[in-house]
């Protein structure tokens, strides 16, 4: 018993999962931080206790890729419904994408989104800003205004954010490199897929598989390789979003081997769905990059296991039922919800493929926190870390039902899938966001932006003597 200190909450009886091991221990929480981890009788007195016997305690997941649509598209999602979905999925931090309306590309739109998120969020968040030709003059102001990183759309996207040319990308990378902020890339090359799509349309194709035909893996692979070259040249840190194919793994692994600060994520859809599902799921499965042929699944899984792919994210991209069920595939909105089902589906897959819970927390929490300079405040169950906990029943069989998801978008390809794990309680900085599968009233507005705790190591800026700044000023020496 620690004399004099009264904890806010002690969680007893659970099994703690770290990236290295699992062990039975209690966790004491005070002022939003983990105060102590140890035997139950070594815990301080507490205002509240939670019995987690039979449950696993994981660091809350950090989903670095969600689209919460706020402001702009409340019929799809808003920051309250999106973060409620996160809480139900054991996710305690989300990074929200900038393709809202307005897009987040200047200080004003960023400040507006901070106000919205600060008022509505049930979990912690980071906000992305667009990296494009329009936002080029605003990069300093955006960093000043508090972004977690930048998002560069190399391919077309919902919200029609123009993709920068390769020349503009180089300049943008040169500007961001010395700031240390990570640039996340939607790596699909527009010029390839535009031509393919035009041909398919001219042939009269409107079926779901035409979407995949328009975006073969070379679309993504060429983009990954090009982004990696620009990253190596400039020293800009980059992150490859939603890796969907085996072919992308080679340029990713090669860049890593060359010392490029490049990270990658994949999403449950690329491990669990395949081209065989288009016929049944039709437009519901339409997403960018597309769900691909089955033979991509094992190499992607293997890359997660061996660390070539660093983490799991979701690309939670909600759209309404009407927007997802249109007949002509080219008119169906791309994407579907996922923030709420990632942990149950991945833990089910972990059990099936015999990976460990430790592997999972490395992919879902530790790596995202490390790659964005949030570790060990986030992404760890250690004394002094933020008390962000996902308390999970890893032995619960249930079936996903779109009608019951928190997300406003009640349509996903996950409907009807069986899972063997379910988050029961989610704690964000010491406060229950979800308890006993119930959203907590006082959780709304508790979420905070994590940009303030972000600390990136000094970047290794390359070829600085050849940057635009050097071109416009006379060379020294
Ligand atoms: C995303 C969306 O809907 O915002 N859709 C998707 O298919 N992934 C945007 C995007 O990344 O293209
Ligand atoms: Zn994307």
mmCIF file of N, CA, C and O in Angstrom, residues 34 44 50 75 78 128 141 171 215 222 240 269 273 276 307 312 349 375 392 396 418 431 434:
data_model
loop_
_atom_site.group_PDB
_atom_site.id
_atom_site.type_symbol
_atom_site.label_atom_id
_atom_site.label_comp_id
_atom_site.label_asym_id
_atom_site.label_seq_id
_atom_site.Cartn_x
_atom_site.Cartn_y
_atom_site.Cartn_z
ATOM 1 N N UNK A 34 -0.821 6.502 -15.740
ATOM 2 C CA UNK A 34 -0.614 5.251 -15.016
ATOM 3 C C UNK A 34 0.324 5.528 -13.843
ATOM 4 O O UNK A 34 1.447 6.007 -14.026
ATOM 5 N N UNK A 44 -2.339 1.299 -4.427
ATOM 6 C CA UNK A 44 -2.829 2.285 -3.459
ATOM 7 C C UNK A 44 -4.357 2.191 -3.310
ATOM 8 O O UNK A 44 -5.009 1.537 -4.126
ATOM 9 N N UNK A 50 -12.151 -1.432 -10.795
ATOM 10 C CA UNK A 50 -12.791 -2.178 -11.875
ATOM 11 C C UNK A 50 -12.209 -3.585 -11.859
ATOM 12 O O UNK A 50 -10.981 -3.750 -11.911
ATOM 13 N N UNK A 75 -24.099 13.817 -42.703
ATOM 14 C CA UNK A 75 -24.918 12.628 -43.028
ATOM 15 C C UNK A 75 -24.050 11.365 -43.061
ATOM 16 O O UNK A 75 -24.567 10.253 -42.961
ATOM 17 N N UNK A 78 -19.837 12.525 -37.902
ATOM 18 C CA UNK A 78 -19.254 13.749 -37.350
ATOM 19 C C UNK A 78 -18.263 13.353 -36.255
ATOM 20 O O UNK A 78 -18.052 12.161 -36.016
ATOM 21 N N UNK A 128 -4.699 16.048 -39.334
ATOM 22 C CA UNK A 128 -3.834 16.163 -40.510
ATOM 23 C C UNK A 128 -4.183 17.429 -41.291
ATOM 24 O O UNK A 128 -5.338 17.859 -41.304
ATOM 25 N N UNK A 141 2.271 28.003 -40.955
ATOM 26 C CA UNK A 141 1.081 28.371 -40.166
ATOM 27 C C UNK A 141 0.326 27.127 -39.714
ATOM 28 O O UNK A 141 -0.245 27.095 -38.620
ATOM 29 N N UNK A 171 9.176 19.925 -53.945
ATOM 30 C CA UNK A 171 9.257 21.184 -53.188
ATOM 31 C C UNK A 171 8.606 21.051 -51.819
ATOM 32 O O UNK A 171 9.131 21.513 -50.802
ATOM 33 N N UNK A 215 -7.510 0.206 -61.249
ATOM 34 C CA UNK A 215 -6.436 0.542 -60.306
ATOM 35 C C UNK A 215 -5.602 -0.694 -59.977
ATOM 36 O O UNK A 215 -5.537 -1.119 -58.825
ATOM 37 N N UNK A 222 4.071 2.101 -58.193
ATOM 38 C CA UNK A 222 4.811 3.207 -58.810
ATOM 39 C C UNK A 222 4.815 4.417 -57.880
ATOM 40 O O UNK A 222 5.826 5.100 -57.722
ATOM 41 N N UNK A 240 3.423 5.409 -45.704
ATOM 42 C CA UNK A 240 2.592 4.908 -46.807
ATOM 43 C C UNK A 240 1.277 4.395 -46.218
ATOM 44 O O UNK A 240 1.263 3.442 -45.439
ATOM 45 N N UNK A 269 -9.194 -4.543 -44.410
ATOM 46 C CA UNK A 269 -9.794 -4.900 -45.712
ATOM 47 C C UNK A 269 -8.809 -5.589 -46.647
ATOM 48 O O UNK A 269 -9.210 -6.373 -47.501
ATOM 49 N N UNK A 273 -10.515 -9.231 -46.999
ATOM 50 C CA UNK A 273 -11.418 -9.227 -48.152
ATOM 51 C C UNK A 273 -10.583 -9.441 -49.410
ATOM 52 O O UNK A 273 -9.382 -9.192 -49.416
ATOM 53 N N UNK A 276 -12.715 -11.856 -54.685
ATOM 54 C CA UNK A 276 -13.844 -12.800 -54.677
ATOM 55 C C UNK A 276 -15.098 -12.207 -54.037
ATOM 56 O O UNK A 276 -16.193 -12.752 -54.202
ATOM 57 N N UNK A 307 7.729 -6.821 -39.790
ATOM 58 C CA UNK A 307 7.986 -5.406 -39.511
ATOM 59 C C UNK A 307 8.151 -4.531 -40.740
ATOM 60 O O UNK A 307 8.356 -3.323 -40.610
ATOM 61 N N UNK A 312 -1.223 -1.240 -38.168
ATOM 62 C CA UNK A 312 -2.590 -1.413 -38.642
ATOM 63 C C UNK A 312 -3.340 -0.098 -38.456
ATOM 64 O O UNK A 312 -3.280 0.506 -37.377
ATOM 65 N N UNK A 349 -8.166 -12.489 -36.259
ATOM 66 C CA UNK A 349 -7.179 -12.927 -37.239
ATOM 67 C C UNK A 349 -5.871 -13.340 -36.558
ATOM 68 O O UNK A 349 -5.226 -14.315 -36.959
ATOM 69 N N UNK A 375 5.382 8.415 -28.205
ATOM 70 C CA UNK A 375 5.781 7.345 -27.284
ATOM 71 C C UNK A 375 6.760 7.882 -26.252
ATOM 72 O O UNK A 375 7.630 8.663 -26.637
ATOM 73 N N UNK A 392 -10.322 -5.888 -23.016
ATOM 74 C CA UNK A 392 -10.907 -6.681 -24.087
ATOM 75 C C UNK A 392 -11.207 -8.108 -23.642
ATOM 76 O O UNK A 392 -10.385 -8.738 -22.970
ATOM 77 N N UNK A 396 -14.768 -13.979 -26.891
ATOM 78 C CA UNK A 396 -16.180 -13.662 -27.023
ATOM 79 C C UNK A 396 -16.579 -13.806 -28.496
ATOM 80 O O UNK A 396 -16.093 -13.071 -29.344
ATOM 81 N N UNK A 418 -17.949 -12.908 -38.404
ATOM 82 C CA UNK A 418 -17.843 -13.391 -37.020
ATOM 83 C C UNK A 418 -16.507 -12.964 -36.431
ATOM 84 O O UNK A 418 -15.480 -12.987 -37.112
ATOM 85 N N UNK A 431 -10.207 8.265 -17.877
ATOM 86 C CA UNK A 431 -11.663 8.374 -17.822
ATOM 87 C C UNK A 431 -12.310 7.358 -18.775
ATOM 88 O O UNK A 431 -11.856 7.192 -19.910
ATOM 89 N N UNK A 434 -15.982 4.358 -22.821
ATOM 90 C CA UNK A 434 -16.974 3.299 -22.959
ATOM 91 C C UNK A 434 -16.791 2.362 -21.776
ATOM 92 O O UNK A 434 -15.667 2.000 -21.436
#
